[in-house]
GROMACS .gro file of C-alpha atoms in nm:
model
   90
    1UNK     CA    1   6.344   0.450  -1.629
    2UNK     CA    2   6.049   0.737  -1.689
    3UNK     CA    3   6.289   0.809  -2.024
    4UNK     CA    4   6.297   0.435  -2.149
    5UNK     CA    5   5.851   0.432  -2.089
    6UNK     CA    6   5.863   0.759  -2.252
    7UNK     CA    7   6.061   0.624  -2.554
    8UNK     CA    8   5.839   0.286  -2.568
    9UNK     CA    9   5.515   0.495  -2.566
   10UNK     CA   10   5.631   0.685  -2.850
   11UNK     CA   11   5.718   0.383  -3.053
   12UNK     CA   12   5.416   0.215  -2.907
   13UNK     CA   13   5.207   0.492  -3.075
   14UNK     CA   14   5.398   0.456  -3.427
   15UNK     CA   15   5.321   0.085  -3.401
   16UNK     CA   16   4.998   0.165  -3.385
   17UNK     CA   17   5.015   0.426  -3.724
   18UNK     CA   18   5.145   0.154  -3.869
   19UNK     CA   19   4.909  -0.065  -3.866
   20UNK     CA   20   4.612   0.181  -3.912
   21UNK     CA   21   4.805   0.258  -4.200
   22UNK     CA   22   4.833  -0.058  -4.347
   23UNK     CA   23   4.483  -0.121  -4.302
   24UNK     CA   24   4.418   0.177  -4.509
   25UNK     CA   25   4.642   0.044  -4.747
   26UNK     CA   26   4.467  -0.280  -4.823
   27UNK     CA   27   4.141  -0.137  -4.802
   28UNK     CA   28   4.260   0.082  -5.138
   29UNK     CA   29   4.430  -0.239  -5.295
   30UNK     CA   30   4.118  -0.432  -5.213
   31UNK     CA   31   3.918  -0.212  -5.437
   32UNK     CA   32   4.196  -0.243  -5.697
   33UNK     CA   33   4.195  -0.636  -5.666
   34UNK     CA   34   3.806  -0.597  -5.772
   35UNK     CA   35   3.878  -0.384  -6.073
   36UNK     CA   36   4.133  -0.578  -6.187
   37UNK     CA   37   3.922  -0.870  -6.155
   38UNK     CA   38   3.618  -0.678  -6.330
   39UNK     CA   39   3.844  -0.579  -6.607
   40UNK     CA   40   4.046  -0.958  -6.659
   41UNK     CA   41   4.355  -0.787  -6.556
   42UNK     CA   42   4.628  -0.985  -6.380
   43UNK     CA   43   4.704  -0.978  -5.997
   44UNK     CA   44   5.028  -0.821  -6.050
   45UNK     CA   45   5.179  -0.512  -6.272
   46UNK     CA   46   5.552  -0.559  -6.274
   47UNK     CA   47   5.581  -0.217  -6.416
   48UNK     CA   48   5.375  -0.073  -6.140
   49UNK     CA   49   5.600  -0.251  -5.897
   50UNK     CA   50   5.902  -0.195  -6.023
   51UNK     CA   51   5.843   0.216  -6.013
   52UNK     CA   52   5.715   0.173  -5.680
   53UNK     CA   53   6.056  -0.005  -5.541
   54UNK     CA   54   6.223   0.278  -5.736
   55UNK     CA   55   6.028   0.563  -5.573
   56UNK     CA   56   6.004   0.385  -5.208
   57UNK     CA   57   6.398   0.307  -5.211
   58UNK     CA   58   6.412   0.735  -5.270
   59UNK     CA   59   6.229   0.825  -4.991
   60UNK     CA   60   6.375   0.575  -4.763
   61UNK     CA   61   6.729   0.704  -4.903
   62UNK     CA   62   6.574   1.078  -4.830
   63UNK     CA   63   6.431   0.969  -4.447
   64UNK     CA   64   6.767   0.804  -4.354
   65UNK     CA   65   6.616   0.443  -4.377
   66UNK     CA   66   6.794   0.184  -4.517
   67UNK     CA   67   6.650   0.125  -4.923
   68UNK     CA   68   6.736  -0.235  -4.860
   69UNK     CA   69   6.473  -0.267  -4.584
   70UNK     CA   70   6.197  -0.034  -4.760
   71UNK     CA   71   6.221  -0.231  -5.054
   72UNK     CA   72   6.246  -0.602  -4.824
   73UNK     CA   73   5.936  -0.438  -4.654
   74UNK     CA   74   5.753  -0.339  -4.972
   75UNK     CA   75   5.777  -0.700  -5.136
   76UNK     CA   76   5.596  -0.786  -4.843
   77UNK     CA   77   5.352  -0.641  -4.861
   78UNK     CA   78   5.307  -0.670  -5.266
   79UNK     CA   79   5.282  -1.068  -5.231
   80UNK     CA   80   5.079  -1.016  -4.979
   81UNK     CA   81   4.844  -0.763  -5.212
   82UNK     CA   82   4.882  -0.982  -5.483
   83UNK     CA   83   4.770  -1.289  -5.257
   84UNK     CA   84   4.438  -1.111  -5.182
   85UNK     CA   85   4.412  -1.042  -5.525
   86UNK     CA   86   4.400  -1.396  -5.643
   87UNK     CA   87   4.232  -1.452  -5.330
   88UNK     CA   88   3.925  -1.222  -5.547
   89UNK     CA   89   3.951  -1.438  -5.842
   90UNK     CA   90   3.804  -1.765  -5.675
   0.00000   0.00000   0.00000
């Protein structure tokens, strides 16, 4: 049972990278969802989107993680981007 607590700490602590990752994340999109706003450019760039899917589905591919999940996983977090985004707008 010390193995199984040792195993949940470690994931515990990715959990945790995670999210202070994220939060990084949306702190840099924030600023973006400004600019854009600034500038009168839309909430989304399906061009930017698409590349990222394209580059995100390689390094999944590359770290043994199933593309279909990055990419599920990515979408995510794009509408949620895109949300706070037109969230700026109002």
């Amino acid at each position: 049972m010390a193995e199984l607590q040792d195993i949940r700490g470690s994931i515990d602590n990715i959990d945790a990278s995670i999210i202070h990752m994220l939060a990084e994340r949306f702190r840099f999109t924030q600023k973006v969802g400004v600019l854009k706003a600034r500038h009168n450019m839309p909430p989304s760039d399906p061009g930017r989107e698409a590349q990222q899917v394209t580059r995100l589905r390689e390094i999944a591919s590359a770290a043994k993680l199933d593309p279909e999940f990055a990419e599920k996983f990515l979408a995510f977090v794009t509408r949620e981007v895109i949300r706070h985004h037109e969230a700026t707008r109002r």
